[in-house]
Structures are given as C-alpha cells and as structure tokens.
mmCIF file of C-alpha atoms and ligand atoms in Angstrom:
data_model
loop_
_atom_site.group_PDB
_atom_site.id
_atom_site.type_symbol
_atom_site.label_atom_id
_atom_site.label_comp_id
_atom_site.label_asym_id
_atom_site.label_seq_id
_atom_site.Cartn_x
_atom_site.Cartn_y
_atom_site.Cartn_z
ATOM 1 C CA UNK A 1 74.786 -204.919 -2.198
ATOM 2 C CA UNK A 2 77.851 -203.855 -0.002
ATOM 3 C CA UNK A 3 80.610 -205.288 1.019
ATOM 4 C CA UNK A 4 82.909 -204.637 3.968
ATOM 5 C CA UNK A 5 85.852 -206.552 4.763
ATOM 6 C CA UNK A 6 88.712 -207.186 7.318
ATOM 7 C CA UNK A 7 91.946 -208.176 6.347
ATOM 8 C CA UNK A 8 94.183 -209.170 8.931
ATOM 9 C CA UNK A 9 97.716 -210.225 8.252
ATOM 10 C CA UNK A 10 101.081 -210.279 9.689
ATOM 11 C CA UNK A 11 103.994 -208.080 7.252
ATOM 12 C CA UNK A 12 104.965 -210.020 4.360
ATOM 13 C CA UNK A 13 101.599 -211.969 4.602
ATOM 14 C CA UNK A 14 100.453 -210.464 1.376
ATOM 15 C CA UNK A 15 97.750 -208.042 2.982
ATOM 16 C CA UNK A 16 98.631 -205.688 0.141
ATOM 17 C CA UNK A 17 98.711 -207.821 -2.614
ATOM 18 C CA UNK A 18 95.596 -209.345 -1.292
ATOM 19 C CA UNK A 19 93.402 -206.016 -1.123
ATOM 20 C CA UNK A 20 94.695 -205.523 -4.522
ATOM 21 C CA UNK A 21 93.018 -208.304 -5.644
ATOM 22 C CA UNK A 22 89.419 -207.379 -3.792
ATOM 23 C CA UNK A 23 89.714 -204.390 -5.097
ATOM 24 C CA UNK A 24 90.137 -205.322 -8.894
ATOM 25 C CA UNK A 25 87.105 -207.581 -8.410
ATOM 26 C CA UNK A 26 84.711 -206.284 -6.203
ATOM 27 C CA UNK A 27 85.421 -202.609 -6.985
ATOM 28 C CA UNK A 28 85.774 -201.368 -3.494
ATOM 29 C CA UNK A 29 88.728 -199.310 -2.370
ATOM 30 C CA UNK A 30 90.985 -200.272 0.789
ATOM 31 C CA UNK A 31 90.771 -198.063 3.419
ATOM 32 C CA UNK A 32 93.860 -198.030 5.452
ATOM 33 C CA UNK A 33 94.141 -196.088 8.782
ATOM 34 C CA UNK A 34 98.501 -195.849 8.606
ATOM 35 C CA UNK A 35 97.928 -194.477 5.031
ATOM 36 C CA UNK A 36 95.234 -191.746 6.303
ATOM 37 C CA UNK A 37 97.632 -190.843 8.987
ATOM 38 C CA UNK A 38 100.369 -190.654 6.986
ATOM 39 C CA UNK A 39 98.963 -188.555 4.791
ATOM 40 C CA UNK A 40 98.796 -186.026 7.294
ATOM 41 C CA UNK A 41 102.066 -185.805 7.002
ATOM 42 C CA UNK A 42 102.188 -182.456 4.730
ATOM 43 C CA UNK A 43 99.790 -180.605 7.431
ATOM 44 C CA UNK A 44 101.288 -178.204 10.065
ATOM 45 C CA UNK A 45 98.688 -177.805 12.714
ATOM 46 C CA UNK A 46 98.851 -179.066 16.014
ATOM 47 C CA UNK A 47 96.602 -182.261 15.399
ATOM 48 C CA UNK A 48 98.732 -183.171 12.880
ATOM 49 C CA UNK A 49 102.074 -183.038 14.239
ATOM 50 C CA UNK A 50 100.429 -185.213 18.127
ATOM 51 C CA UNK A 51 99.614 -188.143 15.041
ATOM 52 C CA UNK A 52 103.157 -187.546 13.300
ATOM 53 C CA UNK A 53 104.504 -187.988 16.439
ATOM 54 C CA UNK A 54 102.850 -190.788 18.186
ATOM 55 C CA UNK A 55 103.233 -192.546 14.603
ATOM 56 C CA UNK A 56 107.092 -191.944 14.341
ATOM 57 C CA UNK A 57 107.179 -193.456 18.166
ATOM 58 C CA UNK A 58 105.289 -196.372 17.174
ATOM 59 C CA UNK A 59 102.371 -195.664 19.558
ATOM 60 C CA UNK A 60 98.540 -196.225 18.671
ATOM 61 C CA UNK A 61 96.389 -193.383 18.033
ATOM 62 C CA UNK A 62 93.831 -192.933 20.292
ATOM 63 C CA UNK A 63 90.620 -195.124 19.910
ATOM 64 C CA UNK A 64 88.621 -191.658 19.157
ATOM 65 C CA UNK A 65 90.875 -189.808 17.262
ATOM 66 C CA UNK A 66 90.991 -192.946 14.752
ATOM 67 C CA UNK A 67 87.247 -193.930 14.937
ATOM 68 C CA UNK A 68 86.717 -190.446 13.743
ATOM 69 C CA UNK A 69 88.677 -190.220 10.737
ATOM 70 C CA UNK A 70 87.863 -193.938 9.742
ATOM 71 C CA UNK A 71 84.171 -192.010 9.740
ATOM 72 C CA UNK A 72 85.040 -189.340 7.602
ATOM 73 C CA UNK A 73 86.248 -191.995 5.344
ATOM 74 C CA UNK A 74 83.514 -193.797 5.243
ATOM 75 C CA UNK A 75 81.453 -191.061 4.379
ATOM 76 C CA UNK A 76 83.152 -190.387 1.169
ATOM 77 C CA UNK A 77 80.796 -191.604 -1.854
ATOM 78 C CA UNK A 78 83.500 -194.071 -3.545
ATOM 79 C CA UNK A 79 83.244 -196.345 0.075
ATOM 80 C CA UNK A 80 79.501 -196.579 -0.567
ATOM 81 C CA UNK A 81 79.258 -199.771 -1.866
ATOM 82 C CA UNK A 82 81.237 -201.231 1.238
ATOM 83 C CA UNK A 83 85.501 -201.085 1.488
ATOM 84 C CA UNK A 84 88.616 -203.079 2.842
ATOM 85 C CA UNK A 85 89.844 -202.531 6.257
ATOM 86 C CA UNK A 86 93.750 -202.431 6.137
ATOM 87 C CA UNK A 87 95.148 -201.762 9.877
ATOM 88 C CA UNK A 88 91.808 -200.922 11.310
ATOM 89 C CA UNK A 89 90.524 -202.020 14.010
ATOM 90 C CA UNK A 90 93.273 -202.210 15.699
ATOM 91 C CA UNK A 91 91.713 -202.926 19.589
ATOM 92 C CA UNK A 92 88.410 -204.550 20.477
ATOM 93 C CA UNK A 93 86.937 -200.824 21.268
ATOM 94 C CA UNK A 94 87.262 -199.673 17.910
ATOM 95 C CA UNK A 95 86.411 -203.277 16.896
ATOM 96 C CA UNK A 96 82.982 -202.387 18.332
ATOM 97 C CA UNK A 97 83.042 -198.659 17.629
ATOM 98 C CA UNK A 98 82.844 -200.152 13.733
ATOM 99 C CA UNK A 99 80.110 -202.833 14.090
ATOM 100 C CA UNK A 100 77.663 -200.048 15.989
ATOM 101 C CA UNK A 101 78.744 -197.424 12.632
ATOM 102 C CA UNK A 102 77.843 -200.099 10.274
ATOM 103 C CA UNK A 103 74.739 -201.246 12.091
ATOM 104 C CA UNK A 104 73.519 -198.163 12.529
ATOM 105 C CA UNK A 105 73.932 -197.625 8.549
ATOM 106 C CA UNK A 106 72.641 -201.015 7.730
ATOM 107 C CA UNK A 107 75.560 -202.878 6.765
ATOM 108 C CA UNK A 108 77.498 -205.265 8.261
ATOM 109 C CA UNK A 109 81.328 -206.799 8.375
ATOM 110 C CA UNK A 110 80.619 -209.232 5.276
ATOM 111 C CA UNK A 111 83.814 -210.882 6.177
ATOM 112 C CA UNK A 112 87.039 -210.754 8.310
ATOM 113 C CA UNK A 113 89.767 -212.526 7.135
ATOM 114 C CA UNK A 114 92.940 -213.572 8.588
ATOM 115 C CA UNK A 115 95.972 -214.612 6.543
ATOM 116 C CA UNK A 116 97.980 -216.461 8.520
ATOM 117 C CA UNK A 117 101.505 -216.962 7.984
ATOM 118 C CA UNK A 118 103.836 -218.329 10.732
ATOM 119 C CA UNK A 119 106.411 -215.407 11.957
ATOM 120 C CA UNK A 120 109.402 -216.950 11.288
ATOM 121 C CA UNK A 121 108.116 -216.823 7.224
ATOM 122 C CA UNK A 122 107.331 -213.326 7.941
ATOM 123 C CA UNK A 123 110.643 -212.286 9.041
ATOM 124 C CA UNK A 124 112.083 -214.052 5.593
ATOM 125 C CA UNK A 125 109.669 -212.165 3.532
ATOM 126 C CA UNK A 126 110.423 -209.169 5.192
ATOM 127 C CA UNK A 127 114.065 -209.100 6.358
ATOM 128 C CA UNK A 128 115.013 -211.120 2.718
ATOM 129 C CA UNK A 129 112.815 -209.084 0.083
ATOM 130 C CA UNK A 130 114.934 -206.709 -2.724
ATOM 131 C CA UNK A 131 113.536 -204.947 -5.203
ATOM 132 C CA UNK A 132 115.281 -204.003 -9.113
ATOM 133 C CA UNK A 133 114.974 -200.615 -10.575
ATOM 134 C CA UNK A 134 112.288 -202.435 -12.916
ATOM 135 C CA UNK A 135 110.106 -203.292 -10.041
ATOM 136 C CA UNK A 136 110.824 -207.088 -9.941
ATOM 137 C CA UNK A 137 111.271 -208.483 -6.196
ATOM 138 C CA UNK A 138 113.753 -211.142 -5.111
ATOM 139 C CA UNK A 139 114.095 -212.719 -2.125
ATOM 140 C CA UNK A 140 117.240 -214.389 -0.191
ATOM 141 C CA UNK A 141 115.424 -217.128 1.664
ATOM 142 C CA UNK A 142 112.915 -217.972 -1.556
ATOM 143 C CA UNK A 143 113.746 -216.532 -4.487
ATOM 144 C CA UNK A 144 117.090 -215.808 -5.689
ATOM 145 C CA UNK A 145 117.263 -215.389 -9.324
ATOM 146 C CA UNK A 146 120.872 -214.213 -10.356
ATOM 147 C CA UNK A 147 121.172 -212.198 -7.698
ATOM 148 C CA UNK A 148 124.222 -211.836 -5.493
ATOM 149 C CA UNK A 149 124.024 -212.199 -1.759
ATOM 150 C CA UNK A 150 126.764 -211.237 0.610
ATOM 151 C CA UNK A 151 126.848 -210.390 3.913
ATOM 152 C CA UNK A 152 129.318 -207.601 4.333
ATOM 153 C CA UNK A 153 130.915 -206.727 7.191
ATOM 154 C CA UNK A 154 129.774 -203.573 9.090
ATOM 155 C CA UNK A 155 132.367 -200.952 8.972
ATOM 156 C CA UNK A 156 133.449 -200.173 12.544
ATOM 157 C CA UNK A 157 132.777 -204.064 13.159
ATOM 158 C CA UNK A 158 130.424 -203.362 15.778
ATOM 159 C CA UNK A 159 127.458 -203.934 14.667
ATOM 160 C CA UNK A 160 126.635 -207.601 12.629
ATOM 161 C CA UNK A 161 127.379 -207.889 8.669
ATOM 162 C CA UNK A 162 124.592 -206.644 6.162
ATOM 163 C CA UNK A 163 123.132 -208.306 3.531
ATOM 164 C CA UNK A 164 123.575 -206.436 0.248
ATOM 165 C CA UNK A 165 122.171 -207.868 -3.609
ATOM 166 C CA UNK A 166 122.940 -207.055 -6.587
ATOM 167 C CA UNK A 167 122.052 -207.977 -10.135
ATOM 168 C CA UNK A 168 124.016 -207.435 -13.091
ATOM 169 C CA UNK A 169 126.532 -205.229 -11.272
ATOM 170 C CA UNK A 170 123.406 -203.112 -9.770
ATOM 171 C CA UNK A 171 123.195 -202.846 -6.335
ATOM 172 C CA UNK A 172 119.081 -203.841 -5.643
ATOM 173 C CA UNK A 173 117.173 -201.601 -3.149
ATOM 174 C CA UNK A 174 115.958 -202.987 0.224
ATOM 175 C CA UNK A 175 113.315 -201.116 2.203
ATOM 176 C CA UNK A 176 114.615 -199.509 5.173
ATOM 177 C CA UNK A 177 112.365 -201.024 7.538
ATOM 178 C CA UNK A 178 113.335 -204.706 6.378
ATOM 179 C CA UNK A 179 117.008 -203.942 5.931
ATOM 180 C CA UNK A 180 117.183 -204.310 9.761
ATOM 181 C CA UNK A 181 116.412 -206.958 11.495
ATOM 182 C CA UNK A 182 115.782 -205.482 14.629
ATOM 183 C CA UNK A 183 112.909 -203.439 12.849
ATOM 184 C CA UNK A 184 111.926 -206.122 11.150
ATOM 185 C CA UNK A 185 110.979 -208.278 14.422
ATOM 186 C CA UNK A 186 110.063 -205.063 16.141
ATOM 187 C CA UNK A 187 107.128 -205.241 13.911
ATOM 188 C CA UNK A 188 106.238 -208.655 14.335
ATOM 189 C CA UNK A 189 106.069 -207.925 18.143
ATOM 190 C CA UNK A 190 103.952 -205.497 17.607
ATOM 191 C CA UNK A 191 101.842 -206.889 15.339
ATOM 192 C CA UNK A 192 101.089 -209.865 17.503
ATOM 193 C CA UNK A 193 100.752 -207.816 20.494
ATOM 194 C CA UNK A 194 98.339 -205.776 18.873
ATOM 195 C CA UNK A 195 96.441 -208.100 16.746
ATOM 196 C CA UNK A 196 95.511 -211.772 18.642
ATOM 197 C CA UNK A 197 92.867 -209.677 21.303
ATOM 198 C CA UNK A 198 91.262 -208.770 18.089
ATOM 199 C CA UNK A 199 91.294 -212.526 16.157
ATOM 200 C CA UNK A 200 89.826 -213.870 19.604
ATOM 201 C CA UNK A 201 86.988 -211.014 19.188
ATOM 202 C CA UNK A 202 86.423 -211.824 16.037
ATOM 203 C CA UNK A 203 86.944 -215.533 16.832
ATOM 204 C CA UNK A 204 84.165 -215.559 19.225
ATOM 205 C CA UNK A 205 81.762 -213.357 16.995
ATOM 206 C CA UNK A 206 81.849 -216.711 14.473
ATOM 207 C CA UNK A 207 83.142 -214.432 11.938
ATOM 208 C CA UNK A 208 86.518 -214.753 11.396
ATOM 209 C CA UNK A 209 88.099 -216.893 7.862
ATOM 210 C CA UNK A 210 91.380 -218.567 8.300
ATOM 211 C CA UNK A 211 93.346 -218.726 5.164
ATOM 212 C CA UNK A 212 96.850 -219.957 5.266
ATOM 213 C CA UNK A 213 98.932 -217.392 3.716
ATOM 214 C CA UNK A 214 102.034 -219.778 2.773
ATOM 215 C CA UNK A 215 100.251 -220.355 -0.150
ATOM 216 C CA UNK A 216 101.196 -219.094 -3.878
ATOM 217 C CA UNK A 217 99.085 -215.303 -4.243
ATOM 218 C CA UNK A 218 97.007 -216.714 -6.301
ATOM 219 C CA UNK A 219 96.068 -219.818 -4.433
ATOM 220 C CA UNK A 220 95.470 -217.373 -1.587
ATOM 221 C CA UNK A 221 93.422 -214.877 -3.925
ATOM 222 C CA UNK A 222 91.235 -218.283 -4.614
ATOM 223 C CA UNK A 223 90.322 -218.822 -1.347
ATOM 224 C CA UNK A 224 89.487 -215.634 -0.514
ATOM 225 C CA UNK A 225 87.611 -215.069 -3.441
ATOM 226 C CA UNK A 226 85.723 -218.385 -2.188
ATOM 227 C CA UNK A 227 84.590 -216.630 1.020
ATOM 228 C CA UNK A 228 83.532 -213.228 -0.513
ATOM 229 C CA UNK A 229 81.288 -214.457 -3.178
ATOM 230 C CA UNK A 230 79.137 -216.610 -0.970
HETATM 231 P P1 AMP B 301 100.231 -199.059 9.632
HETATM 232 O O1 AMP B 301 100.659 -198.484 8.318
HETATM 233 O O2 AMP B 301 98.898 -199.719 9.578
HETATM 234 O O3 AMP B 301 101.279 -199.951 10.231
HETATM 235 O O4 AMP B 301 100.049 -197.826 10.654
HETATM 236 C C1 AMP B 301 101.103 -196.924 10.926
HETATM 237 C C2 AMP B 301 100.850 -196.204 12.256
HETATM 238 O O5 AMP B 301 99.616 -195.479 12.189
HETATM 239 C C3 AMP B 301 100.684 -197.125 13.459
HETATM 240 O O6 AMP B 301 101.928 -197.499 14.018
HETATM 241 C C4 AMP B 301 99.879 -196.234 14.392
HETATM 242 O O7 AMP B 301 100.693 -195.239 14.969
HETATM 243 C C5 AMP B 301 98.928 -195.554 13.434
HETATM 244 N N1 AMP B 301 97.695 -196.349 13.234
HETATM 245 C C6 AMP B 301 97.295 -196.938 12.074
HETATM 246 N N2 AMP B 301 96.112 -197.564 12.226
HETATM 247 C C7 AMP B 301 95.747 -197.376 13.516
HETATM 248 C C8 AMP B 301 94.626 -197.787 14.298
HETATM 249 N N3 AMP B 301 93.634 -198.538 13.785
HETATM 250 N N4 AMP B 301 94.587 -197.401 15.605
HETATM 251 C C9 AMP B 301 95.561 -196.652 16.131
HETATM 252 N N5 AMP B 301 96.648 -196.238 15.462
HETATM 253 C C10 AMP B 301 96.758 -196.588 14.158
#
C-alpha cells in the first residue's frame, strides 16, 4: 500500500509540524519542491544559478523545469511507498502533470489536505514567533512566557519600531523573513495568490480535506490522522 499526500497550508499553519507527524507514522518522507531547489544552491552551472535566481526574486519555476525534478524525486527508492507533497503543485498544470505520473504508475493522491488558518492568525504566528538558543519558541500574540517585548524605535526614525525579546537578559532570535512585516504579508499574498486556483481544483475533484488549523498540533495531528487511515 502507498500513500501520497497533499498538504496545503498557509505559513505558520503548521505544514511542517504536520508532515512531521505523517512522516513519524506512516514512514513516508516529505518531498518539498523549495527544499529541492534550494538545495541547488551549492551548484555553479547555468541551470542552477536561472532557479537561484528566479527563487531569490520570488518567481515560480517553470511548470517543466519543476515537474521534472519532482520526477527524479519520485524515482528515488525511499518515495516508493508513496510521500508528502510540501509546496508542490503549485498551479493546476502541474496539478495535472502529477495525477497523469501517478496514474500512469498506479497510484493515486490518497489525500489532499488543506489546513486552514485565517491570515490574520498567520501573520501572528509568523510576524510574533521567537525562538531561545535551546530551541523553545515563544510567541508575542500567544505565548509569552517571561519573555520581554518592546518595540524599539528604529534608529534613523524612519522606518516603524521593531519588536525585539529577550529572556533572561538573552536577546531571542527571530527569523529574518518574520522579523518584517512587510515580508511577512508579502508571503501571505503570495500564498493566496498562488494557492486558491489549486483548492478549487482540488475542490471540484471531491478530494480535498478541510481541517481547521487553529486547533492545538495535536488536535490537528488527530484529524488528519482520521483522514489518512481510512
Ligand atoms: P517554498 O520553500 O515552497 O516557499 O519555495 C521556495 C521557492 O521555490 C518558491 O518561491 C519558488 O521560487 C520555488 N518553488 C518551490 N516549489 C515550486 C513549485 N511547485 N513550482 C514552482 N516554483 C516552486
């Protein structure tokens, strides 16, 4: 038996965590497009470098291009017994490009699941999320601990104050990409943009699982774990 799955989720809706979880139980790896593409990063030749660059101008890679190394993947032995799809597909053409692979191999998507969080959570999650040296997150919208807040002014005053943490006199680490907000919603935009063509294809094929990502990880783990062992 194999198992393929979608997830589909907003930053900050737990994709991550989420695929963690699939992957502990069902035993199939998470194959994410951005990672594969970023880990071209180290390569010099030309190919290379047209990805690095669309990538670092936040541009989609070309429906072929991706299809193709999404194949290679899936032609490795350990994505044999079926994987998660993290960031791919991205458009309805590689949305079919996948179901004709799979069919043509006998398998199917098992299940595509969206975790649905609204965006104004997402930018919290995002834009509020710290991290300790010991790896424990805090958040300034949900989870504050002892942590310090302040918004500090920006030095020349022209741009708005920033929001520094610290615990114990340690000043936590933010994530570049969520320490500005303008990133942060750029993001959001994008995924949107990107994404609802694909939940109305998937929508319409009647195959598509809502789960409301609000919820505690676990209670979201639950649910999916409801769906994939039917
Ligand atoms: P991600 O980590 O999924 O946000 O992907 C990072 C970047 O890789 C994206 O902004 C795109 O430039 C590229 N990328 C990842 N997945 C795809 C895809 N399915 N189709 C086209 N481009 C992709």
């Amino acid at each position: 038996m194999s198992l393929f799955v979608l997830l589909i989720g907003v930053q900050g809706a737990g994709k991550g965590e989420q695929a963690r979880f699939i992957t502990q139980k069902y035993g199939i790896p998470q194959l994410s497009t951005g990672d594969l593409f970023r880990a071209m990063k180290t390569r010099t030749d030309d190919f290379a470098r047209r990805i690095q660059q669309l990538m670092a101008e936040g541009k989609l890679i070309d429906d072929e291009t991706t299809c193709e190394v999404v194949r290679e993947r899936l032609a490795l032995d350990d994505a044999q017994g079926g994987v998660i799809f993290d960031g791919f597909p991205r458009t309805p053409a590689q949305a079919d490009w996948l179901a004709g692979y799979l069919q043509s191999n006998g398998h199917a998507l098992n299940a595509v699941i969206l975790l649905d969080l609204d965006l104004y959570s997402a930018f919290k999650r995002a834009y509020g999320r710290v991290s300790a040296a010991d790896g424990k997150t805090y958040n300034y919208y949900f989870n504050r601990g002892d942590v310090q807040f302040e918004f500090v002014p920006h030095e020349t005053k022209l741009f708005p104050p920033r929001l520094k943490a610290t615990l114990d006199g340690q000043e936590l680490n933010r994530r570049p990409d969520d320490a500005s907000a303008d990133a942060v919603i750029k993001r959001i935009d994008t995924f949107v943009a990107e994404t609802a063509p694909l939940v109305d294809y998937y929508k319409a094929a009647g195959t598509l699982h809502r789960i409301d990502a609000a919820g505690s990880i676990a209670d979201v783990s639950a649910q999916i774990d409801a769906i994939l062992s039917r």
